[in-house]
Structures are given as structure tokens and as C-alpha cells.
Amino acid sequence: MGKKLLLEHINEPGIQSFEVYRKKGGYASVEKALKTMKPDDVTEEVKRSGLRGRGGAGFPTGMKWSFIDKKSGKPRYLVCNADESEPGTFKDRYLMEHIPHILIEGMITSSYALGANTSYIYIRGEYMYVAQILERAIDEAYANGFLGDHILGTDYSLNLYVHVGAGAYICGEETALLESLEGKRGNPRLKPPFPAVAGLYSCPTVVNNVETIAAVVPIVNLGGDEYAKIGVGRSTGTKLISASGHINKPGVYEIELGLPVEEFIFSEEYCGGVWKERRLKAVVAGGSSVPILPAGLILTTAKGEPRLMTYESLADGGFVTGTMLGSGGFIVMDETTNIVQNLFTFTRFYRHESCGQCSPCREGTAWMEKILHRLLQGKGKKTDIDILVNAAKNIEGNTICPLGDAAAWPVAAAIRHFRKEFEEIAESTTEGKKLEIATH
Amino acid sequence: MAENKAIEFSSDTLAVAKKIIARYPEGKHKSALIPILHLAQTEFDGWLSVEAMDYVASVLNIKPIEVYEVVTFYSMFNTKPVGKCLLEVCQTSSCWLRGSDEIINHIKKKLNIEVGETTADGMFTLKTVECLGSCGTAPMLQCGGDFHENLTTEKLDSLLEKMKIKNERSTYLKSLNLSS
Ligand SMILES: Cc1cc2nc3c(=O)[nH]c(=O)nc-3n(C[C@H](O)[C@H](O)[C@H](O)COP(=O)(O)O)c2cc1C
Ligand code: FES
């Protein structure tokens, strides 16, 4: 059994409540930080822990915190990114629903480190019932003196609010999220300035993922060095993985970074193997945006080493033979999966979610969807495959925010690793052999 | 549809709206727009008419165009009337891998509607949506704030039956309780 730092008490009856959470050692990090540490000491521990952002990009959290402008004289904000909309990702929902107080606790300790006196949790609107769980948890924290004025009798005060969105993947991108939080359309901002300098209401702001903020709790409790002992190399600590698709046991698993991918897929402790006794065909390891890998390359790197669940090992081989840990949205496909059709669902998603600001993304995602649709309907040509590759290439790197890249990578990777399937579809689909395909 | 109902929040809802506005710094009341639009959609029969949007603009003391811009950007806001039960079926990869097409087709056949349409009795509207964070319990649909997961066609049949008997409008917001 791997170490559990976030989900340790997940099976404790009543852990949703303040009382039980507290009994299990909850809010110790707030006491420790506020009473025995200076704000910068907390940041220092987070730096030492090696924690990297769990929202997808993997940026070192302590470093991000140290960028926040503490001299501007403006209020500072911590905003928790609970927009969780990357297909294949549902870990934040699971954590917030079952152990809401770990997020509240992490928000208090992190806000203290950043010197924020007002913080927000931006949660996707579809998670309305989770927002209501958080509202209750926040109420309990206020009632017990962990939020509000003079927390635990110290000089530190914090107000924490939940803010619901209304359905838009792009609002997970941090500057779009800030726009949305200001009551506007979720159009990403040009950077610089970065949020650390001019974020919410043009004030210094840090945006962090739910899991990142929750991880601050064990980091402060254990100390950064102790946390850093878990994991491999620069992939420290534990990570929540959302496992879905053709496996026997879909769900959220907390793993120690460094677990072999093979063990994750096939052991009973985790996914329990591919369903229906079928063979593994492919995996999208880190949410819809990361390159798909065929079975061979997800289990072992091109060099023949076992692939591990770490930022580095999954990325080994670059985009030619590797992928990314991303958000930890682990989608497994069995041997019967039509890769082109799966890609179509991703591309339809990105077309739907493009904010429309940048033409390469707005137009490009629509073209790619149209071409894939045409292929699947038996109206495609072999040359369509190169048009797709080209379209993806022309979106990548040419947009304000990385949604364009996120839309382009899955297309490029599916064709890179499964070109034959695209060719077969392009050649075999005469009118009569039309594939059954949803066109909603 | 309650055609003649005045477009105006009840006093309870208005009190909640005021409380939401107070969550943001002085002068940043526009931040409350999306949460208040959720209140409006809940109160005004599941969709946002121009009148409803104009009313929200007046509550927040902002220009109507600022409300229209936002409403048309976010997929949870309906700018046309919808059935009492808006069936939002996820169709993205993890759900597709586990049979969302079958779920969608079953609903279409059973209710005799296409995606985007509402049944003649105004009970159901079918909508396809993108990943709702239920990938591990796929296939799924959301109706109001409720997630219906690990769906099969049998489960779906009994679900639709229950909804019909209950005959209530489903809403995302189940309660107006906010933390203090
Ligand atoms: C299109 C797009 C969608 C994103 N969606 C999310 C999301 O749902 N949740 C999240 O935490 N980060 C998301 N991100 C990453 C955020 O921009 C940001 O990097 C992250 O919230 C930072 O937190 P972290 O450092 O703790 O990971 C998204 C990025 C892009 C470009
Ligand atoms: S893919 Fe359907 S809920 Fe995620």
C-alpha cells in the first residue's frame, strides 16, 4: 500500500464534518503555521517539498508563491481553481465532496503564507452540490474560529468564499478564471502581466488547483523535507489519479509518484486490469490534452525502461514516444476502441470549449472536427489525414492561451501512433460502409 | 410556462443576492453576476429571457449588455425555455468509451425527440454536454443539480419514469443557504 496523505481518512464515517475531520488531526497545519511560523516560512516549506502544481502544468508551487508581489500595497488574493473540466479528470470533485475540510484547511494555511485576507474557491457550476458542501464546511470553519477575524486569537484574518461558474472549460485557464470571477466572459488574458503581479481586480494573485492547496496541509504538518522523501526525483509526494475508461475499477486513487504504470493499470489495488478480459490498446495518461500512447509505449519507454507515474518518466521521449502526467486524468482504452472516433470526441470538445478569441483555435478546432466527422462518415479522403496534421501544427503555439495546444496535441499524437487506423477509415468507408457515428 | 409571472426576485432570493454581492470588494459587485444569474435561472423557470437578464442588470446596477455577454458565453445558461427536466448527457471520451451513445439514442427513441428538442408535454429536454467530471462513473447524465451515474438503459427507464411521476422542475441550485 502506498502512502496516503490526502485520502488517509476517506473511509472514516462523518469525515465530511468539521468535528470528525478535526478529531482526525484536521486543522493542525493552521495551528502550526499561524502560531509557530512566519508566512515566508510556510512558503519555504512548500519550496522544500518540491510540490508541483496538480492542475496540469506541474509548475513548482513554492516558486509560484514567491513571485507574488508583496510590496504593491494592494490586497493579495489566493484563488483556488476548482473548475476541473479537463476530460478524464474528476479527482477534485471527489476530494471536495468527501473531505471538504482539507481544502478549507489548505486555503487558510496557504492564504496565510501569501498574506491574503480574502480568498475564493472558483468551482465549476455543474458541481453545484459540491459548492453547497463547501459552503457548509466553510460555515463550520467560521463557527470554530478557523475563519474570520483573528483566527485562533492571532493577528491573522481571512474571509473565504465559494464562487460558482456556469459551464466553460476555458475558465480553468487561470486568467480566464479571473475574468470569470470578475463577472465577465472567460476570455484568457495576455501575459504578462502575470497574476502574481496583476491578477484578480488587478491585484497580486495566486491561482492554484484544489489538490495543490490540499497538499499544503501534509507539507506543513510533516515538513517539506519529509514530504519530498516520497516520490522519485523531481516528482515528489502523492498524486490523485482519476482512472476511467475500459478498466475493472474506475475511480480516484492516491498514488505515490513513482508507481510503475503497469502496476497502476493491472494491480487489484488500483485499476484492476482491463475490463472484459480484453487487451490494452492505448492510454491517455493525463487528461484529454496530453498525447495518447499505444500500450507498448505507456508501459515501457522507447528505451525499454518501465514507465513510471512521474512527471519525468511519462514525458520521457518527448512527444515522439512520450506523453505528460498532466492533470492525472488516466483514460484507458481496450483493443476494441476506435481511436479515430475517440479522437473525434476530444476534438468536438475543444471546438465547443474554444473561447473564440484567437482565430487559429476558433477556426482550427472547427476544421479538425469537421474533417474527423467526414472521415467517420465515410466521406473522407486519405489526404484528409495530412490536412489534420497541418491544422494541428498551425494551431499549436499560435494562441493566447494553451487551449489551442491542448486541442492540437491529441490530434497529432493519435495520427502519429495510429496512422494506419486513419488510413483504413479513409479508404474503406464508401457510402455503404458508413460508420455508426453520433452527430449530436 | 408561467407567462405572466412578474420578473422579479422574491424577497428571500433578493436577500441572498445581496449577500452574494457582499462577498466581493467595494465596487466589484459585478463579480456577483454569474452566481446571481444562477438564482435568476432557478427562480424564472429554468431559463433566462431578455426580461430576466435586464432584471439582473438592474439588481447589479450594470448595463444589460454586460449580462447578455456573459449569459451567451456559459453553457449552463439557457436562453430559450427548456423542459422541466433538462437531461444533459455527457458525450466525451470516458463516457463514450462506456456507452454514452447508447444512452443518447435510447432517450431519443423513448421520448421521440432529437438533441436540443423538448417533448410535447414540456417535461423533458435532451441536451448533450461535455465532460462533467463523472468519468469514473460513466456513462452519466446530469439533471438539475443531480448526477445520475453508471447508467444503463434499464436504469434510465426507471429514472425517466420517476421524473415523470414527480413532475417537478429540476434546478441546479437546491438551496439558497450560503455560508456567512
Ligand atoms: C484550457 C485550460 C484549462 C485548464 N483547466 C484547469 C482546471 O480545470 N483546473 C486546474 O486546476 N487547472 C487548469 N488549468 C491550469 C491553470 O491555468 C493553472 O495553471 C492552474 O490552475 C495552476 O494551479 P497549479 O499550479 O496548482 O496546478 C487549465 C489550463 C488551460 C490552458
Ligand atoms: S467524460 Fe463524461 S463525465 Fe467525463
XYZ file of C-alpha atoms and ligand atoms in Angstrom:
655
model
C 0.000 0.000 0.000
C 1.313 3.400 -0.948
C 1.267 6.260 1.488
C -1.963 8.259 1.646
C -1.645 11.895 2.588
C -4.852 13.350 1.195
C -7.203 10.381 1.283
C -5.880 8.834 4.505
C -9.229 9.213 6.265
C -11.528 8.820 3.283
C -13.307 5.828 4.813
C -13.832 7.441 8.200
C -17.580 7.839 8.755
C -18.520 11.518 9.030
C -15.180 12.820 7.747
C -17.194 15.415 5.787
C -17.959 17.157 9.082
C -15.703 19.527 10.959
C -15.970 17.500 14.125
C -14.709 14.222 12.727
C -12.150 15.897 10.490
C -10.759 17.770 13.479
C -10.675 14.610 15.579
C -8.564 13.000 12.895
C -5.960 15.726 13.234
C -7.561 18.237 10.900
C -6.606 21.923 11.047
C -3.268 21.114 12.699
C -1.476 22.836 9.815
C -3.373 26.054 10.521
C -2.409 25.944 14.187
C 1.197 25.168 13.358
C 1.511 27.831 10.675
C -0.313 30.669 12.406
C 1.187 30.098 15.825
C 4.725 28.967 15.119
C 5.670 30.037 11.608
C 6.080 33.254 9.687
C 4.259 33.414 6.340
C 7.538 33.113 4.440
C 8.454 30.026 6.474
C 5.351 28.330 5.106
C 6.375 29.223 1.567
C 9.848 27.899 2.335
C 8.437 24.531 3.432
C 6.371 24.344 0.260
C 9.508 25.068 -1.757
C 11.437 22.358 0.050
C 8.628 19.884 -0.509
C 9.140 20.063 -4.249
C 5.354 20.255 -4.704
C 4.383 20.903 -8.301
C 1.024 22.259 -9.382
C -1.555 19.493 -9.627
C -3.773 21.358 -12.099
C -1.881 20.103 -15.124
C 1.158 22.215 -15.822
C 3.261 20.965 -12.904
C 4.782 24.348 -12.076
C 6.651 24.384 -8.724
C 4.194 25.781 -6.189
C 6.682 27.333 -3.779
C 8.316 29.226 -6.611
C 4.935 30.484 -7.832
C 4.160 31.745 -4.345
C 7.474 33.546 -4.087
C 6.603 35.568 -7.213
C 3.616 37.217 -5.566
C 4.167 40.937 -5.315
C 4.195 41.704 -1.593
C 5.292 45.296 -1.995
C 2.485 46.733 -4.103
C 0.403 47.768 -1.107
C -2.639 46.240 -2.827
C -4.643 43.393 -1.337
C -3.412 39.939 -2.311
C -5.657 37.068 -3.286
C -5.495 33.323 -3.309
C -7.923 31.770 -5.759
C -8.482 28.051 -5.777
C -9.064 26.572 -9.192
C -11.894 24.062 -8.761
C -13.080 24.388 -12.331
C -11.988 20.814 -13.099
C -13.170 20.368 -16.665
C -10.341 18.537 -18.392
C -11.981 15.394 -19.778
C -10.983 12.368 -17.764
C -10.388 14.342 -14.571
C -12.628 14.045 -11.514
C -10.251 13.939 -8.555
C -11.002 17.448 -7.281
C -14.711 16.698 -7.177
C -14.009 13.513 -5.213
C -11.765 15.259 -2.712
C -14.078 18.248 -2.185
C -17.166 16.101 -1.899
C -15.733 13.632 0.592
C -13.154 15.633 2.554
C -14.146 19.271 2.037
C -12.263 20.438 5.113
C -8.865 19.501 3.720
C -9.389 22.121 1.031
C -10.628 24.713 3.536
C -7.651 23.963 5.781
C -5.238 24.229 2.861
C -6.830 27.523 1.802
C -6.308 29.018 5.256
C -2.692 27.892 5.593
C -1.853 28.934 2.026
C -3.632 32.283 2.297
C -1.613 32.956 5.448
C 1.609 32.233 3.570
C 0.630 34.630 0.794
C -0.743 37.316 3.068
C -4.203 37.116 1.540
C -7.124 38.214 3.692
C -9.826 37.341 1.187
C -9.749 34.150 -0.840
C -12.068 32.488 -3.294
C -12.749 28.964 -4.420
C -13.882 29.098 -8.055
C -15.849 25.922 -8.701
C -17.466 24.851 -11.956
C -21.207 25.449 -11.920
C -22.048 21.844 -12.687
C -20.573 20.943 -9.294
C -23.301 22.971 -7.579
C -23.939 20.298 -4.966
C -20.234 20.232 -4.154
C -20.284 24.013 -3.822
C -23.008 23.589 -1.242
C -20.902 21.034 0.647
C -18.086 23.590 0.682
C -20.434 26.344 1.896
C -21.364 24.165 4.851
C -17.744 23.312 5.586
C -16.809 26.987 5.489
C -19.640 27.766 7.888
C -18.274 25.190 10.291
C -14.774 26.618 9.997
C -16.076 30.101 10.834
C -18.068 28.749 13.764
C -14.938 27.121 15.141
C -12.725 30.142 14.821
C -10.668 28.998 11.827
C -12.024 31.696 9.534
C -12.980 35.298 10.115
C -11.243 37.868 12.275
C -8.252 36.974 14.422
C -8.073 33.313 13.623
C -7.095 31.337 16.740
C -6.550 34.616 18.514
C -3.728 35.673 16.188
C -3.476 38.831 14.134
C -4.375 36.940 11.004
C -7.858 37.306 9.493
C -9.306 35.605 6.463
C -12.629 35.526 4.677
C -13.158 32.617 2.347
C -15.914 32.404 -0.272
C -17.129 29.926 -2.822
C -17.807 31.278 -6.296
C -19.645 29.149 -8.846
C -19.009 29.266 -12.571
C -21.527 28.327 -15.220
C -20.065 25.811 -17.631
C -16.925 26.675 -19.593
C -13.744 24.588 -19.711
C -11.737 27.649 -20.592
C -12.416 29.091 -17.143
C -9.947 26.518 -15.826
C -7.216 28.529 -17.533
C -6.128 30.818 -14.756
C -6.550 34.201 -16.407
C -9.901 33.222 -17.935
C -10.889 32.113 -14.461
C -10.038 35.546 -13.094
C -12.065 37.229 -15.833
C -14.967 34.969 -14.986
C -14.596 35.710 -11.294
C -14.847 39.389 -12.173
C -18.207 38.691 -13.790
C -17.113 38.596 -17.419
C -16.821 36.159 -20.303
C -13.974 33.718 -19.788
C -11.536 35.095 -22.314
C -7.918 34.421 -21.303
C -5.738 37.478 -20.780
C -2.474 38.260 -22.471
C 0.517 37.585 -20.239
C 2.474 39.435 -18.949
C 1.397 40.809 -16.593
C 1.153 37.532 -14.716
C -1.451 37.087 -11.993
C 1.297 37.259 -9.343
C 1.580 40.932 -10.260
C -1.855 41.805 -11.649
C -4.485 39.123 -11.154
C -7.910 39.435 -9.589
C -9.042 43.095 -9.704
C -5.507 43.868 -10.956
C -4.133 42.836 -7.569
C -1.369 40.285 -6.910
C -2.989 36.851 -7.079
C -2.031 33.209 -6.888
C -4.212 30.621 -8.611
C -3.748 27.027 -7.512
C -5.520 23.775 -8.142
C -7.641 22.116 -5.412
C -5.223 19.228 -4.967
C -2.206 21.548 -4.807
C -3.799 23.513 -1.992
C -4.846 20.363 -0.162
C -1.261 19.066 -0.399
C -0.059 22.080 1.578
C -1.724 20.530 4.636
C 0.537 17.434 4.870
C 3.525 19.511 3.758
C 3.173 21.893 6.687
C 2.390 19.050 9.074
C 5.279 16.812 8.012
C 7.714 19.482 6.924
C 8.772 19.993 3.329
C 11.823 17.718 3.557
C 9.798 14.802 4.844
C 7.197 15.248 2.080
C 9.966 15.372 -0.514
C 11.149 11.911 0.539
C 8.045 10.463 -1.065
C 8.260 10.038 -4.800
C 11.080 9.933 -7.308
C 13.452 12.762 -8.199
C 11.591 15.961 -9.004
C 8.234 14.202 -8.766
C 7.665 14.402 -5.039
C 4.721 13.433 -2.895
C 1.479 11.753 -3.745
C -0.887 12.411 -6.621
C -4.573 11.802 -7.102
C -5.223 9.916 -10.311
C -8.677 9.805 -11.899
C -8.926 6.447 -13.635
C -11.638 5.889 -16.238
C -12.467 4.044 -19.423
C -12.132 0.335 -20.037
C -10.882 -0.808 -16.644
C -12.392 -3.000 -13.967
C -12.185 -0.434 -11.195
C -12.611 3.147 -12.332
C -12.187 5.710 -9.578
C -9.854 8.132 -7.831
C -6.614 6.704 -6.469
C -3.932 8.384 -4.431
C -0.580 7.068 -5.576
C 2.975 7.753 -4.532
C 4.623 9.340 -7.525
C 6.954 6.758 -8.981
C 4.473 3.888 -9.108
C 5.016 1.836 -12.286
C 2.270 2.459 -14.843
C 1.877 -1.279 -15.327
C 1.146 -1.792 -11.651
C -1.350 1.062 -11.693
C -3.309 -0.439 -14.566
C -3.160 -4.094 -13.675
C -2.960 -4.429 -9.899
C -6.055 -5.034 -7.824
C -5.130 -2.134 -5.573
C -5.720 0.291 -8.430
C -7.478 -0.118 -11.787
C -7.755 -3.906 -11.541
C -6.824 -4.507 -15.161
C -8.602 -4.041 -18.474
C -12.304 -4.971 -18.405
C -13.927 -7.945 -20.099
C -10.558 -9.725 -20.208
C -9.618 -7.683 -23.202
C -6.202 -6.428 -24.128
C -4.893 -2.935 -23.527
C -4.800 -0.805 -26.642
C -3.965 2.740 -25.585
C -3.932 5.188 -22.697
C -4.416 8.919 -22.379
C -2.459 9.389 -19.167
C -3.022 12.960 -18.050
C -6.377 14.277 -19.242
C -7.645 14.766 -22.781
C -4.944 17.281 -23.708
C -1.935 15.006 -23.410
C -0.704 12.742 -26.202
C -2.292 9.301 -26.404
C 0.172 6.400 -26.211
C -0.254 2.856 -27.514
C 0.006 0.036 -24.942
C 3.656 -0.665 -25.642
C 4.789 2.882 -25.076
C 2.697 3.550 -21.999
C 4.085 0.504 -20.205
C 7.716 0.997 -21.205
C 9.626 3.935 -22.598
C 11.208 3.789 -26.037
C 14.453 2.907 -24.267
C 12.745 -0.129 -22.826
C 12.579 1.078 -19.229
C 9.410 0.582 -17.234
C 7.314 3.737 -17.436
C 6.615 5.292 -14.028
C 3.863 7.600 -12.868
C 6.103 10.656 -12.592
C 6.286 13.930 -14.488
C 9.648 12.912 -15.960
C 9.056 9.280 -16.830
C 5.738 9.911 -18.569
C 7.404 12.675 -20.561
C 10.382 10.514 -21.497
C 10.818 10.526 -25.250
C 9.139 13.924 -25.641
C 6.048 13.966 -27.791
C 7.537 11.413 -30.199
C 7.268 8.480 -27.815
C 6.186 10.053 -24.533
C 3.313 11.999 -23.011
C 2.586 14.007 -19.833
C 1.272 13.457 -16.319
C -0.985 16.492 -16.815
C -3.992 16.567 -14.509
C -3.760 12.841 -13.795
C -6.845 12.021 -15.844
C -5.987 8.450 -16.823
C -8.225 7.141 -19.622
C -7.757 3.504 -20.607
C -8.855 2.012 -23.939
C -9.232 -1.659 -24.753
C -8.459 -3.412 -28.022
C -11.912 -2.735 -29.496
C -11.584 1.051 -29.303
C -11.858 3.054 -32.481
C -9.084 5.604 -31.979
C -10.431 7.956 -34.645
C -13.825 8.072 -33.021
C -12.320 8.647 -29.593
C -10.291 11.491 -31.037
C -13.465 12.898 -32.530
C -14.974 13.213 -29.041
C -11.904 15.156 -27.898
C -11.895 17.433 -30.917
C -15.606 18.120 -30.627
C -14.914 19.031 -27.009
C -12.193 21.564 -27.878
C -14.271 23.103 -30.646
C -17.118 23.514 -28.178
C -14.861 24.973 -25.497
C -12.723 27.334 -27.571
C -13.498 30.843 -26.301
C -13.279 32.159 -29.847
C -10.744 34.883 -29.192
C -7.922 33.549 -31.384
C -8.667 32.558 -34.970
C -6.263 29.589 -35.150
C -8.078 27.945 -32.250
C -11.618 29.040 -33.102
C -11.381 28.084 -36.786
C -8.838 25.285 -36.456
C -10.761 23.264 -33.898
C -13.876 23.508 -36.061
C -11.985 22.349 -39.160
C -10.450 19.430 -37.344
C -13.815 18.362 -36.016
C -15.362 18.655 -39.468
C -12.620 16.598 -41.091
C -12.806 13.872 -38.465
C -16.544 13.806 -38.818
C -16.265 13.469 -42.565
C -13.762 10.627 -42.199
C -16.015 8.803 -39.774
C -18.969 9.225 -42.080
C -17.206 7.563 -44.932
C -16.795 10.759 -46.881
C -13.131 11.339 -46.204
C -10.007 11.002 -48.294
C -6.527 9.848 -47.419
C -5.263 13.396 -47.909
C -7.509 14.470 -45.031
C -5.015 12.937 -42.632
C -2.280 15.339 -43.622
C -4.712 18.220 -43.575
C -5.450 17.312 -39.975
C -1.769 17.165 -39.102
C -1.287 20.528 -40.743
C -4.224 22.143 -38.998
C -2.952 20.918 -35.636
C 0.502 22.278 -36.396
C -0.908 25.672 -37.275
C -2.914 25.988 -34.077
C -0.086 24.960 -31.790
C 1.791 27.904 -30.315
C -0.333 30.469 -32.135
C -2.898 31.291 -29.490
C -3.115 33.479 -26.385
C -3.678 30.549 -24.045
C -2.708 26.884 -24.217
C -6.207 25.637 -25.156
C -5.022 25.684 -28.743
C -2.094 23.408 -27.904
C -4.397 21.200 -25.873
C -6.605 20.784 -28.925
C -3.720 20.179 -31.299
C -1.698 17.626 -29.324
C -4.308 14.858 -29.183
C -4.794 15.053 -32.957
C -1.094 14.984 -33.696
C -0.475 12.108 -31.289
C -3.375 9.941 -32.463
C -2.155 10.205 -36.033
C 1.479 9.702 -35.015
C 0.754 6.431 -33.244
C -2.314 5.130 -35.080
C -1.941 6.452 -38.615
C -2.945 3.102 -40.069
C -6.368 3.338 -38.472
C -6.933 6.727 -40.013
C -5.886 5.391 -43.404
C -8.154 2.394 -43.108
C -11.098 4.577 -42.301
C -10.274 6.955 -45.138
C -10.003 4.094 -47.646
C -12.647 1.638 -46.561
C -15.507 3.975 -45.994
C -17.504 4.043 -49.128
C -21.095 5.142 -48.683
C -22.443 1.698 -47.884
C -19.989 1.038 -45.086
C -20.742 4.174 -43.193
C -19.759 4.011 -39.558
C -22.407 4.472 -36.971
C -21.467 7.825 -35.501
C -23.138 10.166 -33.160
C -23.651 13.598 -34.604
C -25.294 15.451 -31.773
C -44.784 28.338 -18.522
C -45.837 30.992 -16.063
C -46.134 33.638 -18.744
C -47.450 36.456 -16.663
C -45.329 35.997 -13.591
C -43.546 39.244 -12.834
C -39.834 39.070 -13.471
C -38.678 39.955 -10.029
C -36.892 38.064 -7.248
C -38.830 37.023 -4.173
C -37.684 38.842 -1.073
C -35.792 35.743 0.080
C -33.905 35.478 -3.173
C -33.175 39.172 -3.169
C -31.703 38.831 0.309
C -29.446 36.021 -0.943
C -28.420 38.140 -3.918
C -27.427 40.955 -1.551
C -25.415 38.509 0.498
C -23.621 37.289 -2.606
C -22.783 40.845 -3.647
C -21.250 41.442 -0.213
C -18.699 38.702 -0.881
C -16.782 40.929 -3.260
C -14.854 44.102 -2.512
C -16.485 47.502 -2.666
C -17.092 48.462 -6.286
C -16.522 44.906 -7.561
C -20.181 43.904 -7.381
C -20.115 42.745 -10.992
C -18.303 39.654 -9.703
C -21.661 38.530 -8.339
C -23.134 38.309 -11.835
C -22.768 34.590 -12.512
C -23.960 33.450 -9.070
C -26.946 35.779 -9.342
C -27.757 34.529 -12.831
C -27.992 31.066 -11.290
C -30.521 32.446 -8.819
C -32.443 34.002 -11.681
C -32.477 30.877 -13.789
C -33.726 28.901 -10.809
C -36.430 31.406 -9.988
C -37.572 32.111 -13.548
C -38.460 28.617 -14.771
C -35.076 27.326 -15.843
C -34.133 29.883 -18.461
C -33.093 33.485 -18.901
C -35.316 35.670 -21.039
C -34.248 39.152 -22.072
C -36.535 40.475 -19.351
C -34.834 38.256 -16.780
C -31.395 39.396 -17.929
C -32.459 43.037 -17.816
C -33.793 42.497 -14.329
C -30.459 41.002 -13.192
C -28.694 44.010 -14.707
C -30.883 46.286 -12.602
C -30.198 44.290 -9.424
C -26.457 44.663 -10.013
C -26.667 48.151 -11.405
C -24.758 47.206 -14.551
C -25.639 47.547 -18.236
C -27.874 44.893 -19.800
C -25.227 44.185 -22.459
C -22.814 43.125 -19.710
C -25.338 40.474 -18.718
C -26.094 39.307 -22.291
C -22.368 38.904 -22.984
C -21.967 36.614 -20.038
C -25.149 34.596 -20.449
C -24.294 33.720 -24.042
C -20.790 32.568 -23.077
C -21.619 29.934 -20.471
C -23.215 26.646 -21.363
C -25.335 26.299 -18.220
C -27.426 29.343 -19.023
C -30.438 28.692 -21.215
C -31.619 31.494 -23.428
C -34.682 29.551 -24.505
C -37.305 27.732 -22.433
C -36.418 24.147 -21.555
C -38.454 21.218 -20.300
C -38.944 20.640 -16.608
C -36.194 18.073 -16.691
C -33.202 19.083 -18.749
C -31.381 15.842 -19.466
C -27.733 16.691 -20.005
C -25.909 13.632 -21.254
C -22.137 13.651 -21.304
C -20.694 12.541 -24.626
C -16.944 12.999 -24.098
C -14.341 10.237 -24.324
C -14.661 8.411 -20.987
C -18.446 8.386 -21.273
C -18.343 7.466 -24.951
C -15.989 4.563 -24.152
C -18.609 3.206 -21.762
C -21.692 3.657 -23.891
C -22.960 7.245 -23.882
C -24.114 6.868 -27.497
C -26.449 4.129 -26.406
C -27.837 6.338 -23.644
C -28.406 9.237 -26.009
C -30.050 7.048 -28.637
C -32.249 5.416 -26.036
C -33.537 8.767 -24.812
C -34.147 9.946 -28.362
C -36.181 6.879 -29.188
C -38.045 6.663 -25.939
C -39.026 10.330 -25.796
C -39.220 10.765 -29.526
C -37.059 13.873 -29.559
C -33.751 14.871 -31.077
C -30.890 16.526 -29.228
C -31.937 20.091 -28.438
C -35.642 19.309 -28.530
C -38.308 19.255 -25.837
C -41.111 16.732 -25.501
C -44.585 17.974 -26.404
C -45.702 17.855 -22.779
C -42.840 20.157 -21.797
C -41.445 17.537 -19.463
C -38.039 16.696 -20.958
C -35.374 18.449 -22.987
C -32.397 16.468 -24.289
C -29.014 18.121 -24.417
C -25.549 16.695 -24.967
C -22.788 18.145 -22.859
C -19.049 17.798 -22.432
C -17.224 16.073 -19.565
C -18.891 16.709 -16.227
C -16.283 15.090 -14.002
C -18.101 11.782 -13.719
C -15.776 9.884 -15.989
C -15.186 7.179 -13.393
C -18.922 6.543 -13.129
C -19.686 6.726 -16.836
C -21.983 6.872 -18.663
C -23.847 9.637 -16.919
C -26.345 12.406 -17.199
C -26.998 15.467 -15.133
C -30.475 16.747 -14.472
C -30.549 19.921 -12.449
C -28.025 19.512 -9.668
C -28.300 15.712 -9.652
C -25.751 13.389 -11.203
C -27.123 10.097 -12.486
C -24.178 7.790 -12.943
C -23.253 4.304 -14.133
C -26.303 4.484 -16.387
C -27.804 1.541 -18.224
C -30.879 1.676 -20.420
C -32.875 -0.045 -17.638
C -31.755 2.478 -15.060
C -32.606 5.216 -17.496
C -36.128 3.890 -17.997
C -36.877 3.908 -14.307
C -35.249 7.309 -13.870
C -37.409 8.889 -16.568
C -40.463 7.249 -15.070
C -39.675 8.671 -11.634
C -39.134 12.119 -13.055
C -42.465 11.986 -14.805
C -44.294 10.983 -11.648
C -42.531 13.634 -9.596
C -43.379 16.189 -12.265
C -41.174 18.912 -10.824
C -38.802 21.355 -12.386
C -35.241 20.311 -11.681
C -32.816 23.048 -10.740
C -29.072 23.264 -10.280
C -29.497 25.202 -7.065
C -31.152 23.120 -4.400
C -30.954 25.508 -1.534
C -30.208 29.127 -1.013
C -28.047 28.501 2.039
C -24.793 30.350 1.874
C -22.003 30.416 4.392
C -21.858 33.571 6.462
C -7.617 25.371 -21.240
C -7.095 25.170 -19.864
C -7.883 24.592 -18.880
C -7.412 24.423 -17.590
N -8.235 23.846 -16.665
C -7.792 23.719 -15.389
C -8.648 23.187 -14.389
O -9.793 22.821 -14.652
N -8.167 23.081 -13.129
C -6.902 23.486 -12.799
O -6.516 23.405 -11.646
N -6.078 23.994 -13.730
C -6.488 24.131 -15.003
N -5.656 24.698 -15.931
C -4.329 25.162 -15.491
C -4.414 26.577 -14.906
O -4.254 27.526 -15.940
C -3.338 26.837 -13.866
O -2.110 26.508 -14.413
C -3.517 26.053 -12.602
O -4.758 26.305 -12.025
C -2.446 26.434 -11.629
O -2.565 25.672 -10.463
P -1.452 24.653 -10.018
O -0.118 25.329 -10.198
O -1.771 24.408 -8.594
O -1.589 23.462 -10.876
C -6.108 24.837 -17.251
C -5.300 25.404 -18.238
C -5.777 25.570 -19.529
C -4.893 26.180 -20.544
S -16.219 12.105 -19.974
Fe -18.278 12.104 -19.313
S -18.078 12.824 -17.315
Fe -16.032 12.914 -18.011
